[in-house]
mmCIF file of C-alpha atoms in Angstrom:
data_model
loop_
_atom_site.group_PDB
_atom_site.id
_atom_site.type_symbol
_atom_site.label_atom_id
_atom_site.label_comp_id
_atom_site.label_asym_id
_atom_site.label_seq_id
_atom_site.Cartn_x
_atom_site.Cartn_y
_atom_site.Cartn_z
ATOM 1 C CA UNK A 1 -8.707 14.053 9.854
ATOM 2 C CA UNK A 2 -8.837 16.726 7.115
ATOM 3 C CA UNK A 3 -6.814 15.916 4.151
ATOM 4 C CA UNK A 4 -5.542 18.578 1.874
ATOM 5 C CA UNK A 5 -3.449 17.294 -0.914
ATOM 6 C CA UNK A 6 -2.874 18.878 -4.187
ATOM 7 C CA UNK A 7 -1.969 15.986 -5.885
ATOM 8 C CA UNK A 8 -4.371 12.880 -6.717
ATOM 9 C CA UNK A 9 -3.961 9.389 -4.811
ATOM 10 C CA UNK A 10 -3.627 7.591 -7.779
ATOM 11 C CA UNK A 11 -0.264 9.824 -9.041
ATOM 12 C CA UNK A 12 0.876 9.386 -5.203
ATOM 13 C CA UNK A 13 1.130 6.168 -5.564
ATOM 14 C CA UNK A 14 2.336 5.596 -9.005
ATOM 15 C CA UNK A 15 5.388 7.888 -7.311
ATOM 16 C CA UNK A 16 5.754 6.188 -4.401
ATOM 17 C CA UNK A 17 5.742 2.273 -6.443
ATOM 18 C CA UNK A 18 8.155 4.353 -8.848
ATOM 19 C CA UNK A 19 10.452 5.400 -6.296
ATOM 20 C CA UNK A 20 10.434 3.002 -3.664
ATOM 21 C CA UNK A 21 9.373 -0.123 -4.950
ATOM 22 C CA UNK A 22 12.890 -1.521 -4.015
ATOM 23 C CA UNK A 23 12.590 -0.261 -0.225
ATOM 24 C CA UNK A 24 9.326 -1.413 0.126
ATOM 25 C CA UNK A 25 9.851 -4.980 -1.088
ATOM 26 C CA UNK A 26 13.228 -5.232 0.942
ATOM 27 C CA UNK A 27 11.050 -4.496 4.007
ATOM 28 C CA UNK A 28 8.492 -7.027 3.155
ATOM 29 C CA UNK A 29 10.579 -9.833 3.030
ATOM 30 C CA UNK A 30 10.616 -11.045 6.371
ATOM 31 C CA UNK A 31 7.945 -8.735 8.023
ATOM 32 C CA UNK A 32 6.202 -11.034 10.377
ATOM 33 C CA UNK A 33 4.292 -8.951 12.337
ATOM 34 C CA UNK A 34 3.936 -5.254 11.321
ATOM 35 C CA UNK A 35 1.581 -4.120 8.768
ATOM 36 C CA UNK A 36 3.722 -1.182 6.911
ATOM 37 C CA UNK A 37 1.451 1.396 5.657
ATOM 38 C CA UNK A 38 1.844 4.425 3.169
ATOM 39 C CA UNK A 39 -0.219 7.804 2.763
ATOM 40 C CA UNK A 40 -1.289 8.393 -0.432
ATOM 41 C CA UNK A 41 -4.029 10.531 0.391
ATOM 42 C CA UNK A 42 -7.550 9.828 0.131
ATOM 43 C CA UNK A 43 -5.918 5.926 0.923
ATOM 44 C CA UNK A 44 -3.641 3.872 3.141
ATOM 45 C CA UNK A 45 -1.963 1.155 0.790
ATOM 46 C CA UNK A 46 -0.140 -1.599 2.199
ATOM 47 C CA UNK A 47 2.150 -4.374 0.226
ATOM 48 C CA UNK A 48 3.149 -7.849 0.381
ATOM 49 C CA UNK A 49 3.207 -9.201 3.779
ATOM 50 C CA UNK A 50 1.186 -5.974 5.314
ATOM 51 C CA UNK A 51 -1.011 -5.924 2.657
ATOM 52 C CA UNK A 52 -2.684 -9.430 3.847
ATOM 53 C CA UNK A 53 -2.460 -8.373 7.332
ATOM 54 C CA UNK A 54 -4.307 -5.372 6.774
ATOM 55 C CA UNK A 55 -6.891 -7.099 4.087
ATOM 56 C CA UNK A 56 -7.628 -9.193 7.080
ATOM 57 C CA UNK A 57 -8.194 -6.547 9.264
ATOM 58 C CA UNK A 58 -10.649 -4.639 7.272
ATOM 59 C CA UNK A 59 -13.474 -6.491 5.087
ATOM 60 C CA UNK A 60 -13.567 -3.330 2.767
ATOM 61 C CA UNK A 61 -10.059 -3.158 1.484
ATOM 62 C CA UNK A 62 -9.534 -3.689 -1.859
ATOM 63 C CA UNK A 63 -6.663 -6.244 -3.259
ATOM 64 C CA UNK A 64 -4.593 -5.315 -6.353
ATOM 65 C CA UNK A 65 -1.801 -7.531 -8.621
ATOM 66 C CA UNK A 66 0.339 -5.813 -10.320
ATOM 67 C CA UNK A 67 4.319 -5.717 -11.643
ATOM 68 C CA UNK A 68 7.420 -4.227 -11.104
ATOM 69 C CA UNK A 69 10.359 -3.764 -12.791
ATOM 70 C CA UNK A 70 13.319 -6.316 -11.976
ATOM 71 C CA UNK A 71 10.807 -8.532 -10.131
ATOM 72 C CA UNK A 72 9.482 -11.520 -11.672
ATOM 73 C CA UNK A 73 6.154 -12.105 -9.513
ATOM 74 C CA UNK A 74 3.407 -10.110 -9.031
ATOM 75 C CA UNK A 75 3.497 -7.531 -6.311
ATOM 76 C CA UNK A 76 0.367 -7.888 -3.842
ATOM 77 C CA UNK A 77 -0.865 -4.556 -2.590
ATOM 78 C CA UNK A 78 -4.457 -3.720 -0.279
ATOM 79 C CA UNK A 79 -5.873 -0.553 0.012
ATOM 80 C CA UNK A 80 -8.493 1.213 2.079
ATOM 81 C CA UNK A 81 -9.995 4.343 2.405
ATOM 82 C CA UNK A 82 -8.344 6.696 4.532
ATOM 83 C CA UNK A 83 -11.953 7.709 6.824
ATOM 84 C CA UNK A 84 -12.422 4.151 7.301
ATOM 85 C CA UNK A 85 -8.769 3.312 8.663
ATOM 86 C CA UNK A 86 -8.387 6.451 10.484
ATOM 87 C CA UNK A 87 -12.326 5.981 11.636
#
């Protein structure tokens, strides 16, 4: 797939944690079988729940901590390249 974004992955997803981050965590919750997954661009992210799923699903993603506002644990979020999950 050709991907033509104007904007960088890594301000994507500083948007999408921005805006979201409630949504996304609400969803995650009690996800027990789905592995939720957002564009970003050159990546697929997943968080929480989905993010181990899809950690376990491909050796090469990567695994990042970090925080949100109004939460007091550590968000858990995998990524992979977008040619290797759509690949």
């Amino acid at each position: 797939m050709c991907r033509t974004t104007s904007m960088p992955s890594g301000i994507r997803l500083q948007q999408l944690i921005q805006n979201q981050h409630k949504e996304i965590l609400a969803r995650e919750q009690n996800n027990d079988k789905f592995i939720h997954l957002y564009d970003i661009g050159a990546y697929w992210v997943a968080f929480e729940r989905s993010a181990c799923r899809l950690s376990g699903l491909f050796s090469e993603s990567e695994l990042t901590l970090f925080r949100v506002p109004d939460c007091v644990e550590y968000v858990v979020m995998a990524s992979v390249p977008a040619d290797e999950a759509e690949g």
